[in-house]
XYZ file of C-alpha atoms in Angstrom:
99
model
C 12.019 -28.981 -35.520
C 13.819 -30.621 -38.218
C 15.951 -29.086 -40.908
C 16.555 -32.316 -43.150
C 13.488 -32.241 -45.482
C 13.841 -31.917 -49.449
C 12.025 -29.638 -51.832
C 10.712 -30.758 -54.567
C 9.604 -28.829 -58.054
C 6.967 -30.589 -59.020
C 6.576 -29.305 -63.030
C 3.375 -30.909 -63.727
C 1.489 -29.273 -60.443
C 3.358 -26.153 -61.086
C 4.264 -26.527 -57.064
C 7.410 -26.436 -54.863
C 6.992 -29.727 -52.181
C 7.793 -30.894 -49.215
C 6.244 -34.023 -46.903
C 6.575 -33.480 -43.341
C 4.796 -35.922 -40.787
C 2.586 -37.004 -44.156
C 1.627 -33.447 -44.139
C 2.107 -31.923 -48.078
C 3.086 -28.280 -48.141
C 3.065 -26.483 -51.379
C 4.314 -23.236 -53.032
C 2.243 -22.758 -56.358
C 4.560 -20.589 -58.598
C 4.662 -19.765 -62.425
C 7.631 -18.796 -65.216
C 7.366 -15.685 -67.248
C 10.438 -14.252 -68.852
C 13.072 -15.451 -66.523
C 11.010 -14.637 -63.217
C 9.308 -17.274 -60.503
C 5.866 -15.848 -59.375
C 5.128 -17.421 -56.325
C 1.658 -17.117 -56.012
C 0.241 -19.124 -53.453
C 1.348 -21.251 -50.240
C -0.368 -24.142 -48.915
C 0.719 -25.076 -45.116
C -0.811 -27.622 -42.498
C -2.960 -25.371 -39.899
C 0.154 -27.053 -37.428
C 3.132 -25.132 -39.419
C 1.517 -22.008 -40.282
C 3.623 -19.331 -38.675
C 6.152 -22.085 -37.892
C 9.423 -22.569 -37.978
C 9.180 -25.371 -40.581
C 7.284 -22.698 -42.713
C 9.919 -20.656 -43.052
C 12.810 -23.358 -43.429
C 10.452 -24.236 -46.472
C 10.160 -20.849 -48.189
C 13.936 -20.486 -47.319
C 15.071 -24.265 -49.271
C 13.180 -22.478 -52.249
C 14.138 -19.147 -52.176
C 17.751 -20.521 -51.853
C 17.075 -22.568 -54.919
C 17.386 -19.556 -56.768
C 20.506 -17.938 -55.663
C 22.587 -19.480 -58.355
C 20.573 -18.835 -61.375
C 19.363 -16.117 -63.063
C 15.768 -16.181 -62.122
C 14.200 -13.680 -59.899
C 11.222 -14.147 -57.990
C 7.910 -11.741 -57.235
C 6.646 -13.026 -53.922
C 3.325 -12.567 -54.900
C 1.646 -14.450 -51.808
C 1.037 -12.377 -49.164
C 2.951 -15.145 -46.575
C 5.950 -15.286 -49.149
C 6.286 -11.491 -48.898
C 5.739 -11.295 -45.581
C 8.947 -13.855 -45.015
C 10.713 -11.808 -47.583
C 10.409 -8.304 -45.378
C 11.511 -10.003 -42.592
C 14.267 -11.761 -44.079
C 15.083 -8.546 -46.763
C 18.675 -8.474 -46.525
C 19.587 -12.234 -47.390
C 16.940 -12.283 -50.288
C 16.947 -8.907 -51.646
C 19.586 -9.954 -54.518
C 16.482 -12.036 -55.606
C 14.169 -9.710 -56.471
C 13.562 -7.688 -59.945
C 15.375 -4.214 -60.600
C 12.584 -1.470 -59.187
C 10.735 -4.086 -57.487
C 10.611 -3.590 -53.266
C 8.677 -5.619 -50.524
């Protein structure tokens, strides 16, 4: 599948965004004190489990490697990819906090 889609914040929605095949998928997060809840992922029935699901939640995870956020995977599918995938994003989560 392809690897060349963008991710969009979208403020106003309070959602991270893609379009693929004029299919929206959506991370809904929130701020608090310098951490990115992600609470809730919205995929087509055709990506769930997929491949391009997890090339999404890796563009926005990798959004945050540079800054100083850190992010609570608070959906279950976001913590889920976040176990699997521990050892590249564990820099990412809170002091005390493990998946």
């Amino acid at each position: 599948m392809e690897n060349n889609f963008d991710v969009t914040k979208n403020e106003f929605q309070r959602q991270y965004e893609t379009k693929i095949d004029g299919e929206l998928l959506a991370v809904e997060f929130s701020e608090h004190d310098r951490k990115i809840f992600l609470t809730k992922l919205t995929v087509p029935e055709k990506f769930m489990d997929s491949e391009v699901q997890n090339q999404f939640i890796s563009k926005i995870l990798d959004s945050f490697k540079d800054t100083r956020f850190k992010v609570m995977p608070t959906s279950p599918e976001i913590a889920k990819f976040f176990r699997k995938n521990r050892l590249k994003y564990k820099d990412l989560l809170p002091a005390g906090i493990s998946i």
